[in-house]
Short mmCIF file of C-alpha atoms and ligand atoms in Angstrom, two decimals:
data_model
loop_
_atom_site.label_atom_id
_atom_site.label_comp_id
_atom_site.label_asym_id
_atom_site.label_seq_id
_atom_site.Cartn_x
_atom_site.Cartn_y
_atom_site.Cartn_z
CA UNK Y 7 28.57 96.68 3.03
CA UNK Y 8 26.27 95.42 0.24
CA UNK Y 9 27.49 91.84 -0.04
CA UNK Y 10 29.30 89.38 2.15
CA UNK Y 11 30.77 86.05 1.07
CA UNK Y 12 31.65 83.40 3.62
CA UNK Y 13 32.56 79.73 3.56
CA UNK Y 14 29.34 77.73 3.47
CA UNK Y 15 27.94 77.43 7.00
CA UNK Y 16 26.85 74.31 8.89
CA UNK Y 17 24.10 73.91 11.46
CA UNK Y 18 25.41 72.15 14.56
CA UNK Y 19 21.96 71.83 16.23
CA UNK Y 20 18.91 71.13 14.11
CA UNK Y 21 15.50 69.45 14.47
CA UNK Y 22 14.01 68.22 11.20
CA UNK Y 23 11.34 65.77 12.49
CA UNK Y 24 9.99 62.99 10.23
CA UNK Y 25 7.36 62.39 7.54
CA UNK Y 26 5.48 65.39 6.18
CA UNK Y 27 7.17 67.86 8.54
CA UNK Y 28 10.59 66.63 7.46
CA UNK Y 29 9.58 67.05 3.81
CA UNK Y 30 8.32 70.59 4.51
CA UNK Y 31 11.46 71.86 6.22
CA UNK Y 32 14.52 69.92 5.08
CA UNK Y 33 14.95 71.93 1.89
CA UNK Y 34 15.34 75.09 3.97
CA UNK Y 35 18.43 73.79 5.73
CA UNK Y 36 19.74 72.10 2.59
CA UNK Y 37 19.62 75.45 0.77
CA UNK Y 38 21.90 77.13 3.31
CA UNK Y 39 23.88 74.59 5.28
CA UNK Y 40 26.54 72.07 4.29
CA UNK Y 41 25.94 69.80 7.26
CA UNK Y 42 23.34 69.57 10.00
CA UNK Y 43 23.67 67.89 13.38
CA UNK Y 44 20.26 66.23 13.60
CA UNK Y 45 18.64 66.10 17.00
CA UNK Y 46 17.34 62.67 18.09
CA UNK Y 47 14.28 63.71 20.13
CA UNK Y 48 11.75 61.89 17.99
CA UNK Y 49 8.94 59.91 19.52
CA UNK Y 50 10.26 57.26 20.16
CA UNK Y 51 13.77 58.73 20.43
CA UNK Y 52 16.82 57.66 18.41
CA UNK Y 53 18.74 55.63 20.97
CA UNK Y 54 20.92 53.31 18.88
CA UNK Y 55 22.95 53.18 15.67
CA UNK Y 56 20.38 51.20 13.71
CA UNK Y 57 17.70 53.81 14.37
CA UNK Y 58 20.10 56.67 13.68
CA UNK Y 59 21.16 55.29 10.30
CA UNK Y 60 17.56 54.52 9.32
CA UNK Y 61 16.55 58.08 10.24
CA UNK Y 62 19.47 59.40 8.21
CA UNK Y 63 18.19 57.45 5.19
CA UNK Y 64 14.74 59.03 5.59
CA UNK Y 65 16.33 62.49 5.71
CA UNK Y 66 18.46 61.84 2.62
CA UNK Y 67 15.39 60.52 0.78
CA UNK Y 68 13.46 63.68 1.67
CA UNK Y 69 16.09 66.07 0.31
CA UNK Y 70 15.38 68.12 -2.81
CA UNK Y 71 17.03 66.70 -5.94
CA UNK Y 72 20.67 67.62 -6.32
CA UNK Y 73 21.12 68.62 -2.70
CA UNK Y 74 24.45 67.88 -1.05
CA UNK Y 75 23.30 68.39 2.53
CA UNK Y 76 25.01 65.99 4.94
CA UNK Y 77 23.02 64.96 8.03
CA UNK Y 78 25.21 64.07 11.02
CA UNK Y 79 23.41 61.87 13.50
CA UNK Y 80 23.17 61.94 17.27
CA UNK Y 81 22.15 59.30 19.80
CA UNK Y 82 19.65 60.18 22.51
CA UNK Y 83 21.06 59.19 25.91
CA UNK Y 84 18.72 57.43 28.32
CA UNK Y 85 19.26 55.88 31.75
CA UNK Y 86 19.75 52.60 29.86
CA UNK Y 87 22.36 53.66 27.29
CA UNK Y 88 25.29 51.27 27.57
CA UNK Y 89 28.98 51.70 26.79
CA UNK Y 90 28.44 49.19 24.00
CA UNK Y 91 25.72 51.34 22.40
CA UNK Y 92 28.30 54.13 22.26
CA UNK Y 93 31.11 51.93 21.01
CA UNK Y 94 28.86 50.58 18.23
CA UNK Y 95 27.78 54.09 17.22
CA UNK Y 96 31.35 55.35 17.16
CA UNK Y 97 32.11 52.97 14.28
CA UNK Y 98 29.78 54.90 11.98
CA UNK Y 99 31.21 58.10 10.54
CA UNK Y 100 27.70 59.55 10.19
CA UNK Y 101 27.10 59.35 13.96
CA UNK Y 102 29.07 62.06 15.68
CA UNK Y 103 27.60 62.71 19.09
CA UNK Y 104 25.18 61.76 21.84
CA UNK Y 105 22.72 64.12 23.47
CA UNK Y 106 21.94 64.53 27.13
CA UNK Y 107 18.34 65.62 27.70
CA UNK Y 108 17.55 65.83 31.39
CA UNK Y 109 14.22 63.93 31.67
CA UNK Y 110 11.31 66.32 31.14
CA UNK Y 111 13.45 69.31 30.11
CA UNK Y 112 11.92 69.92 26.69
CA UNK Y 113 9.94 68.54 23.73
CA UNK Y 114 10.07 64.70 23.67
CA UNK Y 115 12.48 64.38 26.57
CA UNK Y 116 10.42 61.98 28.68
CA UNK Y 117 12.93 59.18 28.06
CA UNK Y 118 15.81 61.46 29.01
CA UNK Y 119 18.34 60.94 31.76
CA UNK Y 120 16.99 61.11 35.34
CA UNK Y 121 20.43 61.34 36.96
CA UNK Y 122 23.73 61.80 35.14
CA UNK Y 123 25.33 59.14 37.32
CA UNK Y 124 23.26 56.66 35.28
CA UNK Y 125 25.18 57.48 32.11
CA UNK Y 126 28.72 57.44 33.52
CA UNK Y 127 29.63 54.19 31.66
CA UNK Y 128 28.37 55.75 28.40
CA UNK Y 129 30.26 59.00 29.06
CA UNK Y 130 33.41 57.06 29.90
CA UNK Y 131 33.18 55.33 26.51
CA UNK Y 132 32.41 58.60 24.71
CA UNK Y 133 35.51 60.14 26.22
CA UNK Y 134 37.53 57.11 25.12
CA UNK Y 135 36.29 56.95 21.52
CA UNK Y 136 36.12 60.72 21.02
CA UNK Y 137 32.35 61.05 20.62
CA UNK Y 138 30.99 64.49 21.50
CA UNK Y 139 28.49 65.05 24.31
CA UNK Y 140 25.75 67.55 23.43
CA UNK Y 141 23.94 68.93 26.44
CA UNK Y 142 20.50 70.43 26.92
CA UNK Y 143 21.59 72.44 29.95
CA UNK Y 144 18.55 72.88 32.16
CA UNK Y 145 17.47 71.26 35.41
CA UNK Y 146 13.84 70.24 35.55
CA UNK Y 147 12.89 70.38 39.24
CA UNK Y 148 9.50 72.05 39.68
CA UNK Y 149 10.90 74.23 42.45
CA UNK Y 150 13.50 75.88 40.17
CA UNK Y 151 12.17 78.92 38.32
CA UNK Y 152 12.14 78.36 34.56
CA UNK Y 153 14.34 81.44 34.02
CA UNK Y 154 16.98 80.03 36.40
CA UNK Y 155 17.13 76.47 35.11
CA UNK Y 156 20.23 76.93 32.95
CA UNK Y 157 22.26 78.63 35.68
CA UNK Y 158 21.28 75.96 38.22
CA UNK Y 159 22.21 73.20 35.75
CA UNK Y 160 25.73 74.61 35.47
CA UNK Y 161 26.15 74.62 39.23
CA UNK Y 162 24.42 71.32 40.02
CA UNK Y 163 25.28 69.14 37.03
CA UNK Y 164 27.57 70.44 34.29
CA UNK Y 165 30.49 71.64 36.39
CA UNK Y 166 30.83 68.26 38.11
CA UNK Y 167 30.36 66.31 34.89
CA UNK Y 168 33.13 68.21 33.14
CA UNK Y 169 35.49 67.73 36.09
CA UNK Y 170 34.79 64.00 36.06
CA UNK Y 171 35.36 63.66 32.29
CA UNK Y 172 37.94 66.34 31.44
CA UNK Y 173 38.80 64.85 28.04
CA UNK Y 174 35.19 64.58 26.91
CA UNK Y 175 34.27 67.14 24.26
CA UNK Y 176 31.11 68.89 25.39
CA UNK Y 177 28.84 71.23 23.49
CA UNK Y 178 26.61 73.27 25.79
CA UNK Y 179 23.70 73.58 23.35
CA UNK Y 180 21.68 76.73 22.73
CA UNK Y 181 23.09 78.77 25.61
CA UNK Y 182 20.75 81.53 26.75
CA UNK Y 183 22.37 83.22 29.75
CA UNK Y 184 25.41 85.25 30.68
CA UNK Y 185 26.09 82.53 33.28
CA UNK Y 186 26.45 79.96 30.48
CA UNK Y 187 28.67 82.22 28.33
CA UNK Y 188 30.96 82.91 31.29
CA UNK Y 189 31.07 79.22 32.15
CA UNK Y 190 32.07 78.21 28.61
CA UNK Y 191 34.76 80.90 28.39
CA UNK Y 192 36.28 79.83 31.71
CA UNK Y 193 36.17 76.09 30.92
CA UNK Y 194 38.84 74.10 29.07
CA UNK Y 195 39.06 74.00 25.28
CA UNK Y 196 37.01 70.80 25.37
CA UNK Y 197 33.92 72.85 26.17
CA UNK Y 198 32.09 74.90 23.53
CA UNK Y 199 28.56 76.19 22.93
CA UNK Y 200 26.04 76.77 20.19
CA UNK Y 201 23.92 79.93 20.03
CA UNK Y 202 20.60 80.23 18.19
CA UNK Y 203 19.58 83.18 16.01
CA UNK Y 204 16.38 83.73 17.99
CA UNK Y 205 18.25 84.05 21.29
CA UNK Y 206 20.54 86.61 19.63
CA UNK Y 207 17.67 88.64 18.16
CA UNK Y 208 14.93 88.33 20.77
CA UNK Y 209 14.38 88.48 24.51
CA UNK Y 210 11.49 87.72 26.82
CA UNK Y 211 9.82 91.06 26.13
CA UNK Y 212 9.38 90.03 22.51
CA UNK Y 213 7.47 87.00 23.74
CA UNK Y 214 5.50 88.49 26.62
CA UNK Y 215 5.14 92.28 26.47
CA UNK Y 216 1.79 93.41 25.05
CA UNK Y 217 0.47 89.86 24.62
CA UNK Y 218 1.73 86.27 24.59
CA UNK Y 219 3.41 85.37 21.31
CA UNK Y 220 3.58 81.58 21.17
CA UNK Y 221 5.85 81.53 18.13
CA UNK Y 222 8.61 83.00 20.32
CA UNK Y 223 8.25 80.22 22.87
CA UNK Y 224 11.19 77.86 22.90
CA UNK Y 225 13.36 76.09 25.44
CA UNK Y 226 15.51 77.22 27.04
CA UNK Y 227 13.05 80.10 27.25
CA UNK Y 228 14.08 83.57 26.00
CA UNK Y 229 15.77 85.56 28.76
CA UNK Y 230 16.21 89.24 29.68
CA UNK Y 231 17.83 91.65 27.29
CA UNK Y 232 20.43 92.58 29.91
CA UNK Y 233 22.56 90.86 30.94
CA UNK Y 234 21.67 87.73 28.99
CA UNK Y 235 20.80 88.55 25.35
CA UNK Y 236 23.63 91.06 25.25
CA UNK Y 237 26.08 88.48 26.67
CA UNK Y 238 25.07 86.04 23.91
CA UNK Y 239 25.65 88.65 21.24
CA UNK Y 240 28.99 89.48 22.85
CA UNK Y 241 30.02 85.80 22.93
CA UNK Y 242 28.91 85.04 19.36
CA UNK Y 243 30.72 88.07 17.94
CA UNK Y 244 33.78 87.81 20.20
CA UNK Y 245 35.75 85.74 17.71
CA UNK Y 246 36.17 83.00 20.33
CA UNK Y 247 36.17 79.57 18.66
CA UNK Y 248 34.18 78.24 21.63
CA UNK Y 249 30.93 79.69 20.23
CA UNK Y 250 29.43 78.53 16.95
CA UNK Y 251 26.26 78.26 14.90
CA UNK Y 252 23.46 75.94 15.99
CA UNK Y 253 20.00 77.15 15.01
CA UNK Y 254 17.87 74.84 17.17
CA UNK Y 255 15.34 75.26 14.37
CA UNK Y 256 12.47 73.21 15.80
CA UNK Y 257 9.27 73.22 13.72
CA UNK Y 258 5.84 72.55 15.21
CA UNK Y 259 2.50 72.75 13.42
CA UNK Y 260 0.66 76.04 13.93
CA UNK Y 261 -2.16 74.45 15.95
CA UNK Y 262 0.26 72.94 18.45
CA UNK Y 263 1.91 76.32 19.06
CA UNK Y 264 -1.31 78.37 19.14
CA UNK Y 265 -2.90 76.32 21.87
CA UNK Y 266 -3.87 76.61 25.53
CA UNK Y 267 -0.66 74.65 26.24
CA UNK Y 268 1.57 75.55 23.30
CA UNK Y 269 4.71 73.52 22.66
CA UNK Y 270 8.28 74.80 22.65
CA UNK Y 271 10.29 75.33 19.48
CA UNK Y 272 10.88 77.93 16.79
CA UNK Y 273 11.35 77.34 13.05
CA UNK Y 274 14.23 79.51 11.84
CA UNK Y 275 15.80 77.34 9.12
CA UNK Y 276 13.98 79.35 6.42
CA UNK Y 277 16.44 82.22 6.91
CA UNK Y 278 18.95 81.11 9.53
CA UNK Y 279 22.07 82.68 8.05
CA UNK Y 280 20.20 85.91 7.27
CA UNK Y 281 19.10 86.09 10.92
CA UNK Y 282 22.65 85.58 12.14
CA UNK Y 283 23.89 88.23 9.70
CA UNK Y 284 21.28 90.63 11.09
CA UNK Y 285 22.45 89.97 14.64
CA UNK Y 286 26.16 90.28 13.77
CA UNK Y 287 25.53 93.50 11.87
CA UNK Y 288 23.72 94.97 14.88
CA UNK Y 289 26.94 94.44 16.83
CA UNK Y 290 29.12 95.85 14.02
CA UNK Y 291 30.73 92.43 13.66
CA UNK Y 292 29.84 91.11 10.21
CA UNK Y 293 33.52 90.36 9.69
CA UNK Y 294 33.25 87.74 12.47
CA UNK Y 295 30.24 85.94 11.00
CA UNK Y 296 32.33 83.49 8.99
CA UNK Y 297 34.27 82.16 11.98
CA UNK Y 298 31.08 81.60 13.96
CA UNK Y 299 29.03 80.18 11.09
CA UNK Y 300 31.55 78.21 9.07
CA UNK Y 301 34.85 77.60 10.86
CA UNK Y 302 34.59 77.06 14.62
CA UNK Y 303 31.94 74.32 14.39
CA UNK Y 304 33.85 71.96 12.11
CA UNK Y 305 37.05 72.74 14.00
CA UNK Y 306 35.46 71.68 17.30
CA UNK Y 307 33.98 68.54 15.71
CA UNK Y 308 37.40 67.79 14.12
CA UNK Y 309 35.88 67.81 10.66
CA UNK Y 310 37.02 69.68 7.54
CA UNK Y 311 35.56 73.11 6.88
CA UNK Y 312 33.28 73.40 3.83
CA UNK Y 313 35.02 74.54 0.67
CA UNK Y 314 32.24 76.21 -1.26
CA UNK Y 315 30.99 79.65 -0.30
CA UNK Y 316 27.72 81.42 0.42
CA UNK Y 317 27.00 85.03 -0.49
CA UNK Y 318 24.54 87.26 1.31
CA UNK Y 319 23.27 90.39 -0.34
CA UNK Y 320 21.70 93.45 1.21
CA UNK Y 321 18.12 93.19 0.04
CA UNK Y 322 14.81 93.79 1.76
CA UNK Y 323 12.35 90.91 1.76
CA UNK Y 324 9.38 89.90 3.85
CA UNK Y 325 9.38 86.60 5.73
CA UNK Y 326 6.28 84.53 4.76
CA UNK Y 327 3.44 84.34 7.29
CA UNK Y 328 3.61 80.56 7.17
CA UNK Y 329 4.91 77.55 5.26
CA UNK Y 330 2.55 74.73 4.22
CA UNK Y 331 2.82 71.36 5.93
CA UNK Y 332 0.28 68.76 4.82
CA UNK Y 333 -3.15 70.24 5.55
CA UNK Y 334 -1.66 72.50 8.19
CA UNK Y 335 1.17 75.02 8.29
CA UNK Y 336 4.22 76.10 10.24
CA UNK Y 337 4.65 79.72 11.32
CA UNK Y 338 8.31 80.71 11.04
CA UNK Y 339 10.37 83.00 13.25
CA UNK Y 340 9.92 86.68 12.18
CA UNK Y 341 6.77 85.82 10.19
CA UNK Y 342 5.63 88.86 8.20
CA UNK Y 343 8.69 90.93 9.16
CA UNK Y 344 11.21 92.54 6.85
CA UNK Y 345 14.79 91.27 6.81
CA UNK Y 346 17.65 93.15 5.18
CA UNK Y 347 19.92 90.29 4.14
CA UNK Y 348 19.19 87.51 1.68
CA UNK Y 349 21.26 84.58 0.47
CA UNK Y 350 22.04 85.04 -3.22
C1 NCD L 11 13.01 71.59 20.72
C2 NCD L 11 12.03 70.72 19.95
O1 NCD L 11 10.92 71.21 19.66
O2 NCD L 11 12.35 69.59 19.63
N1 NCD L 11 12.32 72.71 21.28
C3 NCD L 11 12.85 73.90 21.65
O3 NCD L 11 12.11 74.73 22.18
N2 NCD L 11 14.11 74.16 21.46
C4 NCD L 11 13.71 70.79 21.75
C5 NCD L 11 14.93 71.46 22.33
O4 NCD L 11 15.94 71.65 21.66
O5 NCD L 11 14.90 71.82 23.52
ZN1 ZN L 12 17.08 71.67 20.12
#
C-alpha cells in the first residue's frame, strides 16, 4: 500500500505544557489531530473550571494561524476536589473529564490523590453528570517494583473503583502491560484504554540495552517485549473499540531529560500518526488504523467523529535530532531515525 486515507484522528491524551514549550509543540498536534484531551498536570495543577478555561485560552492563542485544533480540558483530581467542583466543570462543554493521578506517580503529581476514598464524592458526581474519569494506573508505594506498578494498581485500586462506580466511564490511560489489556477487555463497556505510539514501538531493551537512553524514559515505564509490548500491539490492532489513540506526548527540555535524574516523558506529537501507522503496519493491520485513531475515541467520549480526512503516504524521511524551544531544545521520539510514512 502506498497511501492510506483515514478520518482525521484525535489525541485523547496529550501534554502541551505552557509558555514557550506550548508554543514550540502545539503546532505539531494541530497539524495532525482534530481534538486533543489536554492533561492538567501543570505546576500548579488545573483543579477547577476557571483554571481549565484560562489554560484553554492560552492554548488557543498559541495555535498557528488558521488552525482548527480543539483542546478538550481535564480537571486534576486532588484529595480536596469536591462534588461541586465537578458539577461546575460539567456545565462547560470544553471540559470533558477529570484525571486521577495517584500522588507521586509521575511528572507533577505531588498534589495527586493519596487515597481514592478521598475522591468518592467527586466520582459519585462524575458518574451522575457523565464526566469521564481518566486514570494514571500505577501505585506509588516504594516497595512495589516499578515494572509491577500497573498490575498492582489494577488489583489494589482500579478493580474496586470500577465495581463501586459501575456507570462511571473510565479511561485507563497509556496502558503498558498485558495485565491492563486483559483487564480492559474483561471489564464492562464503560471501561476503555489509550495506547501510546512509543509503547507500541519500543520496549525496555530500547531504553536500557547497550546504554541508558533517557529519551525513551516515560511513565509508566516501557515494559518487556513479551508478553507486554506484543499484547499492546494485539489490543490496538484487534479492532476492539475499547482501545484508542492517546499519544501521551509529553515534552521536556533536553537538559531535564539528559540529567543525573532525568524526568519522564516522550515527545511524539511531531509524527504521532506516522508512528501509529508504522506499528499497525508491522502487525499487518493498517486497515484497522482508522478505527483506533479516529472512531473509537470520539465514540467512547460520546462526541461526533471528525469529518475531514488525513492521508498518509509511503515516503522515507528522517526525524529531526531536536526541535528548538527558547534557548534550549526538545529531543523527539525516534530522533535521527528514518520513518516510512508521512502525512501528506
Ligand atoms: C508525563 C509528563 O511528563 O507530564 N510523563 C510521562 O512520562 N508520561 C506524565 C504522565 O502522563 O505520566
Ligand atoms: Zn500523560
